[in-house]
mmCIF file of C-alpha atoms in Angstrom:
data_model
loop_
_atom_site.group_PDB
_atom_site.id
_atom_site.type_symbol
_atom_site.label_atom_id
_atom_site.label_comp_id
_atom_site.label_asym_id
_atom_site.label_seq_id
_atom_site.Cartn_x
_atom_site.Cartn_y
_atom_site.Cartn_z
ATOM 1 C CA MET A 412 -1.145 -6.070 -1.540
ATOM 2 C CA ARG A 413 -1.949 -7.279 -4.993
ATOM 3 C CA VAL A 414 -4.810 -5.800 -6.991
ATOM 4 C CA ALA A 415 -5.422 -7.989 -10.014
ATOM 5 C CA PRO A 416 -8.098 -8.536 -12.667
ATOM 6 C CA GLY A 417 -10.588 -11.184 -11.668
ATOM 7 C CA SER A 418 -10.704 -10.144 -8.007
ATOM 8 C CA GLY A 419 -13.666 -7.838 -8.389
ATOM 9 C CA LEU A 420 -11.546 -4.968 -9.664
ATOM 10 C CA PRO A 421 -11.760 -3.154 -12.992
ATOM 11 C CA GLU A 422 -9.104 -3.872 -15.601
ATOM 12 C CA LEU A 423 -6.347 -1.268 -15.451
ATOM 13 C CA ASP A 424 -5.855 0.962 -18.451
ATOM 14 C CA ASP A 425 -2.686 1.266 -20.501
ATOM 15 C CA SER A 426 0.351 1.762 -18.297
ATOM 16 C CA ARG A 427 0.745 5.361 -19.372
ATOM 17 C CA SER A 428 -2.805 6.381 -18.672
ATOM 18 C CA GLY A 429 -3.618 8.759 -15.843
ATOM 19 C CA SER A 430 -6.591 8.805 -13.481
ATOM 20 C CA ARG A 431 -9.918 10.636 -13.714
ATOM 21 C CA ASP A 432 -10.052 14.035 -12.108
ATOM 22 C CA ALA A 433 -12.944 15.351 -10.030
ATOM 23 C CA GLY A 434 -14.636 17.142 -12.893
ATOM 24 C CA PRO A 435 -14.866 20.555 -14.527
ATOM 25 C CA LEU A 436 -16.525 22.264 -11.562
ATOM 26 C CA ARG A 437 -13.526 21.776 -9.294
ATOM 27 C CA ARG A 438 -11.141 22.840 -12.071
ATOM 28 C CA ARG A 439 -13.112 26.086 -12.599
ATOM 29 C CA ARG A 440 -12.980 26.788 -8.873
ATOM 30 C CA GLN A 441 -9.240 26.230 -8.854
ATOM 31 C CA ARG A 442 -8.763 28.597 -11.798
ATOM 32 C CA ARG A 443 -10.877 31.281 -10.082
ATOM 33 C CA THR A 444 -8.840 30.910 -6.901
ATOM 34 C CA ARG A 445 -5.576 31.287 -8.810
ATOM 35 C CA ARG A 446 -6.849 34.343 -10.677
ATOM 36 C CA ALA A 447 -8.045 35.950 -7.432
ATOM 37 C CA ALA A 448 -4.593 35.440 -5.955
ATOM 38 C CA GLY A 449 -2.939 36.904 -9.027
ATOM 39 C CA VAL A 450 -1.136 33.654 -9.840
ATOM 40 C CA PRO A 451 -0.825 32.839 -13.566
ATOM 41 C CA PRO A 452 -2.001 29.293 -14.393
ATOM 42 C CA THR A 453 1.456 28.314 -15.614
ATOM 43 C CA MET A 454 2.942 29.178 -12.202
ATOM 44 C CA ALA A 455 0.497 27.133 -10.093
ATOM 45 C CA ALA A 456 2.228 24.521 -7.949
ATOM 46 C CA PRO A 457 1.663 20.934 -9.167
ATOM 47 C CA ALA A 458 -0.749 18.796 -7.183
ATOM 48 C CA ALA A 459 0.765 16.645 -4.441
ATOM 49 C CA VAL A 460 0.043 13.420 -6.332
ATOM 50 C CA GLN A 461 1.766 14.871 -9.398
ATOM 51 C CA ARG A 462 4.877 15.611 -7.334
ATOM 52 C CA LEU A 463 4.748 12.035 -6.024
ATOM 53 C CA PHE A 464 4.448 10.634 -9.546
ATOM 54 C CA GLU A 465 7.381 12.700 -10.802
ATOM 55 C CA ALA A 466 9.555 11.619 -7.877
ATOM 56 C CA CYS A 467 8.699 7.948 -8.473
ATOM 57 C CA ARG A 468 9.366 8.241 -12.194
ATOM 58 C CA GLU A 469 12.860 9.572 -11.538
ATOM 59 C CA VAL A 470 13.741 7.263 -8.629
ATOM 60 C CA PHE A 471 12.441 3.895 -9.874
ATOM 61 C CA SER A 472 14.649 2.913 -12.792
ATOM 62 C CA GLY A 473 12.903 -0.408 -13.461
ATOM 63 C CA PRO A 474 12.161 -3.882 -12.090
ATOM 64 C CA GLY A 475 14.871 -5.448 -9.970
ATOM 65 C CA THR A 476 16.278 -2.114 -8.813
ATOM 66 C CA VAL A 477 16.162 -1.023 -5.176
ATOM 67 C CA PRO A 478 16.210 2.788 -5.001
ATOM 68 C CA PRO A 479 19.347 4.324 -3.468
ATOM 69 C CA PRO A 480 18.992 5.922 -0.009
ATOM 70 C CA ALA A 481 18.690 9.399 -1.514
ATOM 71 C CA GLY A 482 15.863 8.205 -3.765
ATOM 72 C CA VAL A 483 14.068 6.535 -0.874
ATOM 73 C CA GLU A 484 14.290 9.753 1.127
ATOM 74 C CA ARG A 485 12.977 11.788 -1.775
ATOM 75 C CA ILE A 486 9.834 9.681 -2.210
ATOM 76 C CA LYS A 487 9.363 9.431 1.541
ATOM 77 C CA SER A 488 9.628 13.215 1.886
ATOM 78 C CA VAL A 489 6.901 13.774 -0.723
ATOM 79 C CA LEU A 490 4.636 11.169 0.883
ATOM 80 C CA ASP A 491 5.190 12.635 4.358
ATOM 81 C CA SER A 492 3.788 15.935 3.086
ATOM 82 C CA ILE A 493 0.644 14.445 1.501
ATOM 83 C CA THR A 494 -2.655 14.656 3.379
ATOM 84 C CA ALA A 495 -6.074 13.130 2.824
ATOM 85 C CA ALA A 496 -7.246 16.468 1.430
ATOM 86 C CA ASP A 497 -4.641 16.186 -1.350
ATOM 87 C CA VAL A 498 -6.430 13.083 -2.678
ATOM 88 C CA ASP A 499 -9.981 14.273 -1.896
ATOM 89 C CA LEU A 500 -10.687 11.686 0.814
ATOM 90 C CA THR A 501 -12.570 12.041 4.098
ATOM 91 C CA PRO A 502 -13.466 9.376 6.683
ATOM 92 C CA ASN A 503 -17.216 9.857 6.108
ATOM 93 C CA MET A 504 -17.078 8.591 2.502
ATOM 94 C CA SER A 505 -18.829 5.345 1.645
ATOM 95 C CA TYR A 506 -15.496 3.542 1.211
ATOM 96 C CA PHE A 507 -15.004 3.683 4.966
ATOM 97 C CA GLN A 508 -18.485 2.666 6.103
ATOM 98 C CA ARG A 509 -19.355 -0.834 7.307
ATOM 99 C CA THR A 510 -22.331 -2.038 5.263
ATOM 100 C CA ASP A 511 -22.925 -5.025 7.562
ATOM 101 C CA PRO A 512 -21.828 -4.554 11.199
ATOM 102 C CA ARG A 513 -21.794 -8.349 11.680
ATOM 103 C CA GLY A 514 -19.865 -9.232 8.521
ATOM 104 C CA THR A 515 -16.272 -8.715 7.415
ATOM 105 C CA PRO A 516 -15.671 -5.155 6.181
ATOM 106 C CA ARG A 517 -14.963 -4.727 2.490
ATOM 107 C CA ILE A 518 -11.654 -3.111 1.484
ATOM 108 C CA THR A 519 -11.660 -0.665 -1.452
ATOM 109 C CA TYR A 520 -8.687 0.037 -3.707
ATOM 110 C CA LEU A 521 -8.386 3.309 -5.644
ATOM 111 C CA HIS A 522 -5.981 3.092 -8.597
ATOM 112 C CA LEU A 523 -3.961 6.232 -9.330
ATOM 113 C CA TYR A 524 -1.193 5.040 -11.649
ATOM 114 C CA ARG A 525 0.688 1.948 -12.827
ATOM 115 C CA CYS A 526 3.624 1.256 -15.142
ATOM 116 C CA GLU A 527 6.330 -1.414 -15.300
ATOM 117 C CA ALA A 528 8.498 0.405 -12.751
ATOM 118 C CA PHE A 529 5.995 1.391 -10.054
ATOM 119 C CA SER A 530 2.355 1.768 -9.080
ATOM 120 C CA ILE A 531 0.434 4.219 -6.895
ATOM 121 C CA GLY A 532 -2.871 3.453 -5.177
ATOM 122 C CA ILE A 533 -4.930 3.937 -2.026
ATOM 123 C CA PHE A 534 -6.424 1.260 0.209
ATOM 124 C CA CYS A 535 -9.589 2.327 2.036
ATOM 125 C CA LEU A 536 -10.341 0.321 5.194
ATOM 126 C CA PRO A 537 -13.493 0.625 7.309
ATOM 127 C CA SER A 538 -13.178 0.098 11.031
ATOM 128 C CA ARG A 539 -12.025 -3.490 11.777
ATOM 129 C CA GLY A 540 -11.112 -4.015 8.127
ATOM 130 C CA VAL A 541 -8.180 -6.391 7.617
ATOM 131 C CA ILE A 542 -5.619 -6.735 4.831
ATOM 132 C CA PRO A 543 -4.252 -10.261 5.447
ATOM 133 C CA LEU A 544 -0.588 -11.159 5.896
ATOM 134 C CA HIS A 545 1.076 -11.054 2.456
ATOM 135 C CA ASN A 546 4.483 -10.508 0.871
ATOM 136 C CA HIS A 547 6.131 -8.096 -1.590
ATOM 137 C CA PRO A 548 8.685 -10.155 -3.554
ATOM 138 C CA GLY A 549 11.573 -8.114 -4.939
ATOM 139 C CA MET A 550 9.740 -4.885 -4.160
ATOM 140 C CA THR A 551 10.322 -1.630 -2.317
ATOM 141 C CA VAL A 552 7.075 -0.390 -0.780
ATOM 142 C CA PHE A 553 6.129 2.968 0.719
ATOM 143 C CA SER A 554 2.959 3.166 2.866
ATOM 144 C CA LYS A 555 1.554 6.482 4.106
ATOM 145 C CA LEU A 556 -1.343 6.403 6.590
ATOM 146 C CA LEU A 557 -3.468 9.395 5.581
ATOM 147 C CA PHE A 558 -5.905 9.190 8.476
ATOM 148 C CA GLY A 559 -7.088 6.770 11.134
ATOM 149 C CA ALA A 560 -5.285 4.225 13.291
ATOM 150 C CA MET A 561 -4.326 0.686 12.353
ATOM 151 C CA HIS A 562 -2.437 -2.224 13.835
ATOM 152 C CA VAL A 563 0.555 -3.301 11.744
ATOM 153 C CA LYS A 564 2.346 -6.618 12.137
ATOM 154 C CA SER A 565 5.255 -7.355 9.833
ATOM 155 C CA TYR A 566 7.928 -10.022 9.384
ATOM 156 C CA ASP A 567 11.163 -10.683 7.536
ATOM 157 C CA TRP A 568 12.463 -14.154 6.702
ATOM 158 C CA ALA A 569 15.151 -15.247 9.115
ATOM 159 C CA ALA A 570 17.666 -18.052 9.412
ATOM 160 C CA ALA A 571 16.993 -20.292 12.380
ATOM 161 C CA PRO A 572 18.978 -18.950 15.360
ATOM 162 C CA GLN A 573 21.654 -21.182 16.882
ATOM 163 C CA GLY A 574 20.307 -23.679 19.368
ATOM 164 C CA THR A 575 16.888 -23.961 17.725
ATOM 165 C CA THR A 576 15.438 -26.589 15.434
ATOM 166 C CA ASP A 577 16.000 -25.901 11.751
ATOM 167 C CA VAL A 578 12.871 -25.143 9.803
ATOM 168 C CA GLN A 579 12.246 -27.553 6.985
ATOM 169 C CA LEU A 580 12.671 -26.277 3.456
ATOM 170 C CA GLN A 581 9.086 -27.150 2.513
ATOM 171 C CA GLY A 582 6.241 -25.942 4.688
ATOM 172 C CA PRO A 583 6.452 -23.384 7.502
ATOM 173 C CA ARG A 584 9.442 -21.038 7.497
ATOM 174 C CA LEU A 585 10.930 -19.063 10.347
ATOM 175 C CA ALA A 586 10.344 -15.307 10.214
ATOM 176 C CA LYS A 587 11.449 -12.520 12.524
ATOM 177 C CA VAL A 588 8.847 -10.078 13.825
ATOM 178 C CA LYS A 589 9.802 -6.630 12.532
ATOM 179 C CA ALA A 590 6.874 -4.542 13.796
ATOM 180 C CA ASP A 591 3.872 -5.213 15.999
ATOM 181 C CA GLY A 592 1.995 -2.106 17.058
ATOM 182 C CA ILE A 593 -0.510 0.603 16.231
ATOM 183 C CA LEU A 594 0.142 3.468 13.827
ATOM 184 C CA THR A 595 -1.953 6.607 14.253
ATOM 185 C CA ALA A 596 -2.075 9.407 11.690
ATOM 186 C CA PRO A 597 -0.320 11.740 11.291
ATOM 187 C CA CYS A 598 2.820 9.629 11.183
ATOM 188 C CA GLU A 599 5.872 9.120 8.997
ATOM 189 C CA THR A 600 5.769 7.014 5.869
ATOM 190 C CA SER A 601 6.740 3.362 6.369
ATOM 191 C CA VAL A 602 9.240 1.785 3.962
ATOM 192 C CA LEU A 603 9.906 -1.905 3.384
ATOM 193 C CA TYR A 604 12.484 -3.547 1.135
ATOM 194 C CA PRO A 605 12.818 -6.875 -0.717
ATOM 195 C CA GLU A 606 14.790 -8.505 2.125
ATOM 196 C CA ASP A 607 14.085 -6.380 5.188
ATOM 197 C CA GLY A 608 11.936 -3.696 6.731
ATOM 198 C CA GLY A 609 8.964 -6.033 7.228
ATOM 199 C CA ASN A 610 8.469 -7.397 3.703
ATOM 200 C CA MET A 611 5.486 -9.467 4.869
ATOM 201 C CA HIS A 612 2.829 -7.499 6.696
ATOM 202 C CA CYS A 613 -0.833 -7.324 7.620
ATOM 203 C CA PHE A 614 -3.033 -4.333 8.499
ATOM 204 C CA THR A 615 -6.011 -4.225 10.879
ATOM 205 C CA ALA A 616 -7.958 -0.968 10.984
ATOM 206 C CA GLN A 617 -8.765 0.317 14.469
ATOM 207 C CA ASP A 618 -11.070 2.889 12.877
ATOM 208 C CA ALA A 619 -11.575 4.174 9.326
ATOM 209 C CA CYS A 620 -8.172 4.273 7.578
ATOM 210 C CA ALA A 621 -6.746 5.348 4.235
ATOM 211 C CA VAL A 622 -3.299 4.070 3.172
ATOM 212 C CA LEU A 623 -1.480 5.579 0.190
ATOM 213 C CA ASP A 624 0.817 2.905 -1.267
ATOM 214 C CA VAL A 625 3.728 3.117 -3.711
ATOM 215 C CA LEU A 626 5.084 -0.215 -4.997
ATOM 216 C CA GLY A 627 8.242 -0.450 -7.024
ATOM 217 C CA PRO A 628 8.014 -2.536 -9.069
ATOM 218 C CA PRO A 629 4.350 -3.642 -8.987
ATOM 219 C CA TYR A 630 3.180 -7.249 -8.632
ATOM 220 C CA ASP A 631 3.545 -9.191 -11.883
ATOM 221 C CA ASP A 632 3.052 -12.958 -12.161
ATOM 222 C CA ALA A 633 4.980 -13.148 -15.431
ATOM 223 C CA SER A 634 8.037 -11.623 -13.737
ATOM 224 C CA GLY A 635 7.771 -13.839 -10.663
ATOM 225 C CA ARG A 636 6.337 -11.160 -8.389
ATOM 226 C CA HIS A 637 3.307 -13.079 -7.180
ATOM 227 C CA CYS A 638 1.377 -11.947 -4.101
ATOM 228 C CA GLN A 639 1.535 -14.789 -1.578
ATOM 229 C CA TYR A 640 -0.574 -14.926 1.585
ATOM 230 C CA TYR A 641 0.528 -16.532 4.850
ATOM 231 C CA ASN A 642 -0.810 -17.943 8.090
ATOM 232 C CA VAL A 643 1.096 -18.131 11.352
ATOM 233 C CA SER A 644 1.761 -21.834 11.860
ATOM 234 C CA SER A 645 0.907 -23.587 15.119
ATOM 235 C CA SER A 646 2.387 -26.896 13.978
ATOM 236 C CA ALA A 647 6.066 -25.999 13.669
ATOM 237 C CA THR A 648 8.722 -24.502 15.931
ATOM 238 C CA SER A 649 6.487 -21.586 16.840
ATOM 239 C CA VAL A 650 3.327 -22.479 18.674
ATOM 240 C CA GLY A 651 0.685 -19.815 18.585
ATOM 241 C CA ASP A 652 1.381 -16.295 17.414
ATOM 242 C CA SER A 653 5.105 -15.845 18.064
ATOM 243 C CA MET A 654 7.936 -16.873 20.342
ATOM 244 C CA SER A 655 10.807 -15.075 22.029
ATOM 245 C CA LEU A 656 14.361 -16.322 21.673
ATOM 246 C CA PRO A 657 17.620 -15.316 23.370
ATOM 247 C CA GLY A 658 18.453 -11.729 22.493
ATOM 248 C CA GLY A 659 14.907 -10.486 22.862
ATOM 249 C CA ASP A 660 13.893 -10.977 19.220
ATOM 250 C CA ARG A 661 10.535 -12.524 18.428
ATOM 251 C CA TYR A 662 9.965 -15.129 15.747
ATOM 252 C CA ALA A 663 7.076 -17.026 14.188
ATOM 253 C CA CYS A 664 6.726 -19.759 11.595
ATOM 254 C CA LEU A 665 4.751 -18.731 8.532
ATOM 255 C CA GLU A 666 3.191 -21.053 5.999
ATOM 256 C CA GLU A 667 1.746 -20.208 2.607
ATOM 257 C CA SER A 668 -2.038 -20.053 2.367
ATOM 258 C CA GLU A 669 -4.896 -18.938 0.164
ATOM 259 C CA PRO A 670 -6.495 -15.557 0.895
ATOM 260 C CA PRO A 671 -9.133 -15.806 3.650
ATOM 261 C CA GLN A 672 -12.579 -16.600 2.268
ATOM 262 C CA ASP A 673 -14.054 -13.581 4.040
ATOM 263 C CA TYR A 674 -11.516 -11.165 2.546
ATOM 264 C CA TYR A 675 -13.261 -8.779 0.131
ATOM 265 C CA LEU A 676 -11.220 -6.386 -2.016
ATOM 266 C CA VAL A 677 -13.021 -4.266 -4.600
ATOM 267 C CA GLY A 678 -11.957 -1.510 -6.961
ATOM 268 C CA SER A 679 -13.413 1.954 -7.293
ATOM 269 C CA THR A 680 -12.596 5.003 -9.391
ATOM 270 C CA TYR A 681 -10.178 7.510 -7.937
ATOM 271 C CA MET A 682 -11.781 10.965 -8.105
ATOM 272 C CA GLY A 683 -8.954 13.140 -6.776
ATOM 273 C CA PRO A 684 -6.433 15.309 -8.678
ATOM 274 C CA ARG A 685 -5.272 13.700 -11.878
ATOM 275 C CA ILE A 686 -1.756 12.417 -12.545
ATOM 276 C CA LEU A 687 -0.424 13.711 -15.849
ATOM 277 C CA ASP A 688 2.142 11.501 -17.575
ATOM 278 C CA HIS A 689 3.797 13.883 -20.022
#
């Protein structure tokens, strides 16, 4: 999901800047805890988000590079170990409350880090919040559900199966359904790739949800990585939501669209442990 200036979000700082921490009070408490345990400050284990940052920095070598399997497993392993407590989030925070029970819930994005090779951030979804169907061109994406339950539907582009009508080059395109179900935390980190794994997906929160995302590389219009939204077409080969074809696979025709008018994405300051870019 793209987070860009002009969409109600604050401008991001220099690519090497870190994120705000939670303040001196929490740092003093942490120091007192370490002293009470007899642990020298220099021996304290790095915060979970710092371990994630260091893994991403070593695995993502730059735009256009898909991490090798060992690199994917390394980042996934770190993300699998991260909890909501590691980023100072709880479901009762204002990010996850519906301000208008009759309106469309607002989605909040918390920026942790961004550089040319990767970005780290958290999407906060109130109950019934929706992140519309969108793509991740040329990107490898890791998504860790920190808490809550959400419905995930994802697609990959597919060639028209034999015996079906070819999809025209302009307009709706045939896509194969990769996932269509509910994820409930705790669960494993999901990974998608430039050409497979469900590169186009949408999220619908069943209750308050927090999703920690790693994108490598991030969206960048100048580099051709533009976030495109889609609707399921009812005017092409697929009528309605999806269709089943021989072999048991499900397909749908997707067509490019503008973001829904009732989709609200806003930025807020991340207040959890700080990422240090040495």
